PDB file of C-alpha atoms in Angstrom:
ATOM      1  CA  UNK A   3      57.121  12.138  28.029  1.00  0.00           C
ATOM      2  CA  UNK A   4      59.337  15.101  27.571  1.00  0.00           C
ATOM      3  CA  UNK A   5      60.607  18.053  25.760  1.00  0.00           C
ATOM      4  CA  UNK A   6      64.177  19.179  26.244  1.00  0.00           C
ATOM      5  CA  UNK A   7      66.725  21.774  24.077  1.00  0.00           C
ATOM      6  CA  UNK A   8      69.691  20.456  22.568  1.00  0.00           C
ATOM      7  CA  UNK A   9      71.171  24.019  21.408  1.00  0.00           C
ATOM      8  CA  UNK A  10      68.672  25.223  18.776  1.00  0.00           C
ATOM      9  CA  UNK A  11      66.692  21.830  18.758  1.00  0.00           C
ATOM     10  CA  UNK A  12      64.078  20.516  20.731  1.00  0.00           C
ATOM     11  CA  UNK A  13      63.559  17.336  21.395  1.00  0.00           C
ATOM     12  CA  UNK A  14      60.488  15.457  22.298  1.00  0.00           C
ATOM     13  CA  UNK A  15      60.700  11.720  23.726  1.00  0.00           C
ATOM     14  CA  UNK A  16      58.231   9.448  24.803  1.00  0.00           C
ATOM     15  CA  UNK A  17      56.880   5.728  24.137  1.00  0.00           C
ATOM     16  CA  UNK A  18      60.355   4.706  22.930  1.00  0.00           C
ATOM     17  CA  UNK A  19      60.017   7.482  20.424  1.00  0.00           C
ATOM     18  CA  UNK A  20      62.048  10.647  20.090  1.00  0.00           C
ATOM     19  CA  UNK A  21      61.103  13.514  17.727  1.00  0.00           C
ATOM     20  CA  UNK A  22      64.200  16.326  17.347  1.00  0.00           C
ATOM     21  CA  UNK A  23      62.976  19.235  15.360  1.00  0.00           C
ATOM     22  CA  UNK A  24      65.681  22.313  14.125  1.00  0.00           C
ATOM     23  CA  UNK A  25      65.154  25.804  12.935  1.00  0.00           C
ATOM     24  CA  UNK A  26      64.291  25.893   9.225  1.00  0.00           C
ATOM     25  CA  UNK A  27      66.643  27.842   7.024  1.00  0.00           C
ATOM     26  CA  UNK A  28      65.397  31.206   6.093  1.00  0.00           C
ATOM     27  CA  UNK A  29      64.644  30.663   2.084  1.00  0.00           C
ATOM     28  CA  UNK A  30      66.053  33.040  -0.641  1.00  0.00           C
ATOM     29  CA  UNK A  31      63.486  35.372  -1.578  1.00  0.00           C
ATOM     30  CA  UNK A  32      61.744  33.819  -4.468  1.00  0.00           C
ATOM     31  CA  UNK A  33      61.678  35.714  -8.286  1.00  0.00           C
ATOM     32  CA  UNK A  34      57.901  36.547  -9.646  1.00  0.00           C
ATOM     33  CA  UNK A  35      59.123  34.953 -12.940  1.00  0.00           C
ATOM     34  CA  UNK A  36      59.152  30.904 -13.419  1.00  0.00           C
ATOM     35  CA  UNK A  37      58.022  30.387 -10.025  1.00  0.00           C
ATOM     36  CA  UNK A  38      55.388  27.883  -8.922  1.00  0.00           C
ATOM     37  CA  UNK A  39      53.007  30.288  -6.465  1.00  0.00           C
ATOM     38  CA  UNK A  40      50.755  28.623  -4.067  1.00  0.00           C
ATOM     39  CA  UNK A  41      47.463  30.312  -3.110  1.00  0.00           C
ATOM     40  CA  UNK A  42      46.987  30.842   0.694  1.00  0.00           C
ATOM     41  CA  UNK A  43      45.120  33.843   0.978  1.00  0.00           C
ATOM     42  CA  UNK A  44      42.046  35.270  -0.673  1.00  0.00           C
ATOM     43  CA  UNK A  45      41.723  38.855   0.053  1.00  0.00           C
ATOM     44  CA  UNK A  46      38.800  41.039  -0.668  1.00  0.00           C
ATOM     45  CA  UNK A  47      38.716  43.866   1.133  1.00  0.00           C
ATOM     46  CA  UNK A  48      39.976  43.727   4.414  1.00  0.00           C
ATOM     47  CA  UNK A  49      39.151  40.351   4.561  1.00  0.00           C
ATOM     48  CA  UNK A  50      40.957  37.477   3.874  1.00  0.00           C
ATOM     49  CA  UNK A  51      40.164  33.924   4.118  1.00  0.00           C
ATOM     50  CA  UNK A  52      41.999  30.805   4.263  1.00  0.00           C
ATOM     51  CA  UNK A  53      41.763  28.548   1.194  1.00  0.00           C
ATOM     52  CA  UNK A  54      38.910  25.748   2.121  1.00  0.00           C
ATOM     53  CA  UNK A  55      39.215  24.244  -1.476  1.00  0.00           C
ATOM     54  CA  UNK A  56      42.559  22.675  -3.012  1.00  0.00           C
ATOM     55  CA  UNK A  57      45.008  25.436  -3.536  1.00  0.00           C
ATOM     56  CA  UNK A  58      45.471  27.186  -6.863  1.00  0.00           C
ATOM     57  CA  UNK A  59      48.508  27.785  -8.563  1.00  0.00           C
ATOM     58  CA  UNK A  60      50.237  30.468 -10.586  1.00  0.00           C
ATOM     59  CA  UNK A  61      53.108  30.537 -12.715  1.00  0.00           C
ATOM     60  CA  UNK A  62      54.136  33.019 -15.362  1.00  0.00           C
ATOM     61  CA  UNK A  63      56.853  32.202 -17.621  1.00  0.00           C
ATOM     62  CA  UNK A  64      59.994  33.937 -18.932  1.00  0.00           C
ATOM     63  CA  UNK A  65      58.102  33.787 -22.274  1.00  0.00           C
ATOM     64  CA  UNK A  66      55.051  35.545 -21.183  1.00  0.00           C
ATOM     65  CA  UNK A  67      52.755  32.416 -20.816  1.00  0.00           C
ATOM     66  CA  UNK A  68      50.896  32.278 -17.625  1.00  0.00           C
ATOM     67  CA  UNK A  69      49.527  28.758 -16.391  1.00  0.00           C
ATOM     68  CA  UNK A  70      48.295  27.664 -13.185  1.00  0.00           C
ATOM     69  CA  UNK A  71      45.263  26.227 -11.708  1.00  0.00           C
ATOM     70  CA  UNK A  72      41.832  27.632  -9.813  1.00  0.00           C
ATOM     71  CA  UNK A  73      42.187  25.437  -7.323  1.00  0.00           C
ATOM     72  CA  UNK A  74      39.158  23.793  -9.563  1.00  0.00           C
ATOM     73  CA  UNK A  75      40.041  24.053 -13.114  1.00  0.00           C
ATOM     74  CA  UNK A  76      43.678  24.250 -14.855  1.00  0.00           C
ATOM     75  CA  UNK A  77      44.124  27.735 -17.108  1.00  0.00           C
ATOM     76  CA  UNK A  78      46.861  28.981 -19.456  1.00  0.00           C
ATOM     77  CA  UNK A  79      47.165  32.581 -20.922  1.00  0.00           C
ATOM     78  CA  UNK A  80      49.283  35.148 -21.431  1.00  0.00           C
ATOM     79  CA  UNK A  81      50.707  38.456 -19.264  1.00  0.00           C
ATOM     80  CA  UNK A  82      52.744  41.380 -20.265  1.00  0.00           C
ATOM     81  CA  UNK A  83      53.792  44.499 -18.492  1.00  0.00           C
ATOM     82  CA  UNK A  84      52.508  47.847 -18.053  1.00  0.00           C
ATOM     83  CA  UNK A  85      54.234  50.233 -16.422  1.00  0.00           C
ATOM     84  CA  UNK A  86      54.146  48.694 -12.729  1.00  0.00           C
ATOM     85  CA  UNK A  87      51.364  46.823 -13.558  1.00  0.00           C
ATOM     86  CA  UNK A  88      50.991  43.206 -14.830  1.00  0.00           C
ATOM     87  CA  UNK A  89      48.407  42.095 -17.475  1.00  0.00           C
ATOM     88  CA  UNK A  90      46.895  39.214 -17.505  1.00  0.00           C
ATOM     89  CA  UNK A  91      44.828  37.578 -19.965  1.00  0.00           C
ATOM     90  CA  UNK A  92      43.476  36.435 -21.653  1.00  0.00           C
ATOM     91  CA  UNK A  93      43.502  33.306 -19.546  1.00  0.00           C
ATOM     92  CA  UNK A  94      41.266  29.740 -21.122  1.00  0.00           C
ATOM     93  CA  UNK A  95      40.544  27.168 -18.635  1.00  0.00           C
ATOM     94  CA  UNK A  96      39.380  23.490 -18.409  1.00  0.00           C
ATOM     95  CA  UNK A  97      35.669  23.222 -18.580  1.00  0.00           C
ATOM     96  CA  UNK A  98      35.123  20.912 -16.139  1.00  0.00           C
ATOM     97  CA  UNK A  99      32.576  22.263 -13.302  1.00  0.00           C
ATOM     98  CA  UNK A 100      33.432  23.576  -9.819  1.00  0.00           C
ATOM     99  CA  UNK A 101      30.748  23.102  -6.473  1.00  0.00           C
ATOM    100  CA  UNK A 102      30.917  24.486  -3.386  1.00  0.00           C
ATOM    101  CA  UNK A 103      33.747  26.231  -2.178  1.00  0.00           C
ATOM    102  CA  UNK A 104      35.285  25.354  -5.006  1.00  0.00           C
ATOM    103  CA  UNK A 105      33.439  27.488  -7.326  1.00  0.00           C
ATOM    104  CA  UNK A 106      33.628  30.626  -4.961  1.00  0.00           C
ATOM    105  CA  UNK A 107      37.586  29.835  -5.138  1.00  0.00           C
ATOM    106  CA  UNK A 108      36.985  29.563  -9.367  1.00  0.00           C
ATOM    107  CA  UNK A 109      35.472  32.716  -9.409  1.00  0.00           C
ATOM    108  CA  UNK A 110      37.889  34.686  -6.632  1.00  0.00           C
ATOM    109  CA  UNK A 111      40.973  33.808  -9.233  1.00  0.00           C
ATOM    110  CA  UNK A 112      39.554  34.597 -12.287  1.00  0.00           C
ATOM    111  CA  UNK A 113      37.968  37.512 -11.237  1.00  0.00           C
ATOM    112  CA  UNK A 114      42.198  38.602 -10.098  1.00  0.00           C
ATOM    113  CA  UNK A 115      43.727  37.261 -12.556  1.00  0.00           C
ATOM    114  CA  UNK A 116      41.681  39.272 -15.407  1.00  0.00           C
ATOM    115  CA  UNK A 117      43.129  42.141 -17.278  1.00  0.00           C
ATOM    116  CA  UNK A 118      45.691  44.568 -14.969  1.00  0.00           C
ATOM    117  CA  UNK A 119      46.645  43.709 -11.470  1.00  0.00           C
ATOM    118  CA  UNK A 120      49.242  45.122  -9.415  1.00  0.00           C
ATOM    119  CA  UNK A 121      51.594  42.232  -8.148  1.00  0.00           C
ATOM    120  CA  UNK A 122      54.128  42.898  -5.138  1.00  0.00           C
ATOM    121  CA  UNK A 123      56.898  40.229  -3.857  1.00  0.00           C
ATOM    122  CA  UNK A 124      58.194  39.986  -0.633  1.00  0.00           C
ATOM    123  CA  UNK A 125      60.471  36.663   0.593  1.00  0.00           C
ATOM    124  CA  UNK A 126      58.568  34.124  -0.899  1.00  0.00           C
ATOM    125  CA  UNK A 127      55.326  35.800  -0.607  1.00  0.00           C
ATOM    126  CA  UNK A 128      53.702  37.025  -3.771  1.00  0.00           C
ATOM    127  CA  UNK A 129      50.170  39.704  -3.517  1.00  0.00           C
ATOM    128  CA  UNK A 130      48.564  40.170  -6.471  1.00  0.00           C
ATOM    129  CA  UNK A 131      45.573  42.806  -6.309  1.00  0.00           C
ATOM    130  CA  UNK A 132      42.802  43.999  -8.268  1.00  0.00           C
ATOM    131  CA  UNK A 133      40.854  46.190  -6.900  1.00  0.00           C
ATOM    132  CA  UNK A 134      39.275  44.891  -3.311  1.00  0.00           C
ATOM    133  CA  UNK A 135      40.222  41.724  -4.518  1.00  0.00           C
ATOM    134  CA  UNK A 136      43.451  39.813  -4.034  1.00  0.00           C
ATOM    135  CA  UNK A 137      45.291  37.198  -3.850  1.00  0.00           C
ATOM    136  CA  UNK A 138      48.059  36.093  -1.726  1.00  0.00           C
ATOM    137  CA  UNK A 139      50.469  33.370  -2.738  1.00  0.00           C
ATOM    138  CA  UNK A 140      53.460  30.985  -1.364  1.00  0.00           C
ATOM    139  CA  UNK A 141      56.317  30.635  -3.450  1.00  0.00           C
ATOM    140  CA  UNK A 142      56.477  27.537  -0.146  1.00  0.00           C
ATOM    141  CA  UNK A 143      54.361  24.199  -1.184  1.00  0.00           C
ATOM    142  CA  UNK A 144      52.490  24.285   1.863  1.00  0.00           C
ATOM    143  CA  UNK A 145      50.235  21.988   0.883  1.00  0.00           C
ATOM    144  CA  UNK A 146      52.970  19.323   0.567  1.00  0.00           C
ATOM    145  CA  UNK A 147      53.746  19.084   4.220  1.00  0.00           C
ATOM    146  CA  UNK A 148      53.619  15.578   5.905  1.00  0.00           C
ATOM    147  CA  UNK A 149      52.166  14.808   8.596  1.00  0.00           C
ATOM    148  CA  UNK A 150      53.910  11.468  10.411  1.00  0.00           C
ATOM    149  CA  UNK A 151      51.412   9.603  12.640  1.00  0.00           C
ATOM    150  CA  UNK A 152      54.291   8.019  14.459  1.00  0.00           C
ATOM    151  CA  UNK A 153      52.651   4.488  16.449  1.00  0.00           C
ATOM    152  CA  UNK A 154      54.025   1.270  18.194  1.00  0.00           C
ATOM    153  CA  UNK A 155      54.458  -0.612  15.294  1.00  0.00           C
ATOM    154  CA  UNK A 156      54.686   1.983  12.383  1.00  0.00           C
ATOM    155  CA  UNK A 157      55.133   5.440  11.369  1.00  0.00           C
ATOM    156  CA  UNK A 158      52.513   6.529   8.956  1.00  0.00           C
ATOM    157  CA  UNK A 159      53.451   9.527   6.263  1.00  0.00           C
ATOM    158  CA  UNK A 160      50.462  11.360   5.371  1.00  0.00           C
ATOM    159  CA  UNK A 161      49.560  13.973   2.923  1.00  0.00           C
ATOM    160  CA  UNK A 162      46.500  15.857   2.056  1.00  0.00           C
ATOM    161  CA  UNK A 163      44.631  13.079   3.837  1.00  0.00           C
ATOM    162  CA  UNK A 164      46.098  10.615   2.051  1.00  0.00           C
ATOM    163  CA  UNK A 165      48.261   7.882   3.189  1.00  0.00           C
ATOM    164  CA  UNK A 166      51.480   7.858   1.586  1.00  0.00           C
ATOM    165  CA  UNK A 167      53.950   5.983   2.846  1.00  0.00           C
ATOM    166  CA  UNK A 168      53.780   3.149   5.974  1.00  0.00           C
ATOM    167  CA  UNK A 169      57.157   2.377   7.458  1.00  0.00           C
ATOM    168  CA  UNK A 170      57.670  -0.593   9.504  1.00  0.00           C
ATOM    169  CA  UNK A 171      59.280   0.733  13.284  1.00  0.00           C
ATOM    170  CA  UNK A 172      61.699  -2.026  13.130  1.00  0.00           C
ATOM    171  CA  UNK A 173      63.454  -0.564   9.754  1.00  0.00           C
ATOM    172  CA  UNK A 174      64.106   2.999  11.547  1.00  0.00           C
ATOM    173  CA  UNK A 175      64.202   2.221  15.569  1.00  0.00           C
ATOM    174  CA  UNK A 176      67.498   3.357  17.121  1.00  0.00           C
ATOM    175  CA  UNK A 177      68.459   5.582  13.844  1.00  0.00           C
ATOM    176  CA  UNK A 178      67.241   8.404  15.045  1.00  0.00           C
ATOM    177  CA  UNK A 179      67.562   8.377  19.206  1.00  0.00           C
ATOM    178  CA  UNK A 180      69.468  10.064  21.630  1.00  0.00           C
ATOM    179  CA  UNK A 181      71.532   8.898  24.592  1.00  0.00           C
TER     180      UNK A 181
END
């Protein structure tokens, strides 16, 4: 086993496999209209804590429809502007039931997303606030990211858990080694 640099890459070989990873472009900084926003942070105070439920999701549109999801339950609403404020609501959602985390999650977001909020960009990060409460949000899908469980005779693509792909070693051997 080994790690080496090849100019900005490093490179990682071992068990006839070889793993090169590169610097990741810096993104353009994303627009807080018509963007998909990916929860990451609940803030309340000066707390925040990770998202232990599936993510929630906000996106308001050119046309001043909001939708998005709890995490739990899908919503859809309206916002508007005033004066450096946003105003959201009112939001309907799904009435299916939240548990556990889930529900805290539920709650957190609608509780936010309720009436005015102040709502700052930065990059692709998007803080919405309310209060002590807050939410922080990824214009990234991090919850998209594979995972490859890379083995003798297969490379296994994973997401969320979830098997999604199985690729046979013999279809991608050699394509991607050095040397």
């Amino acid at each position: 086993t080994s790690a080496t640099r090849d100019g900005e890459s490093l490179v990682l070989s071992g068990d006839g496999v070889t793993l090169t990873f590169g610097p990741v472009p810096v993104p353009e900084p994303a627009d807080l209209i018509d963007t998909t926003w990916t929860l990451t942070t609940l803030l309340e105070g000066e707390t925040a804590s990770s998202v232990d439920a599936r993510p929630a999701t906000l996106v308001l549109h050119e046309d001043g429809r909001v939708t998005g999801s709890t995490g739990c339950r899908r919503f859809v609403g309206q916002w508007s502007t005033e004066g450096d404020e946003l105003v959201i609501g009112p939001i309907g959602t799904t009435r299916n039931a939240c548990r556990g985390v889930a529900a805290l999650q539920d709650k957190h977001v609608l509780e936010v997303l309720d009436g005015p909020v102040s709502a700052t960009v930065e990059g692709t990060s998007l803080t919405v606030q309310k209060g002590l409460l807050g939410l922080a949000f990824s214009a990234w899908v991090i919850t998209n990211t594979a995972v490859l469980h890379v083995g003798p005779a297969e490379i296994r693509v994973e997401r969320r858990g979830e098997v999604e792909r199985v690729i046979p070693r013999e279809t991608v051997d050699g394509v991607h080694r050095r040397g």
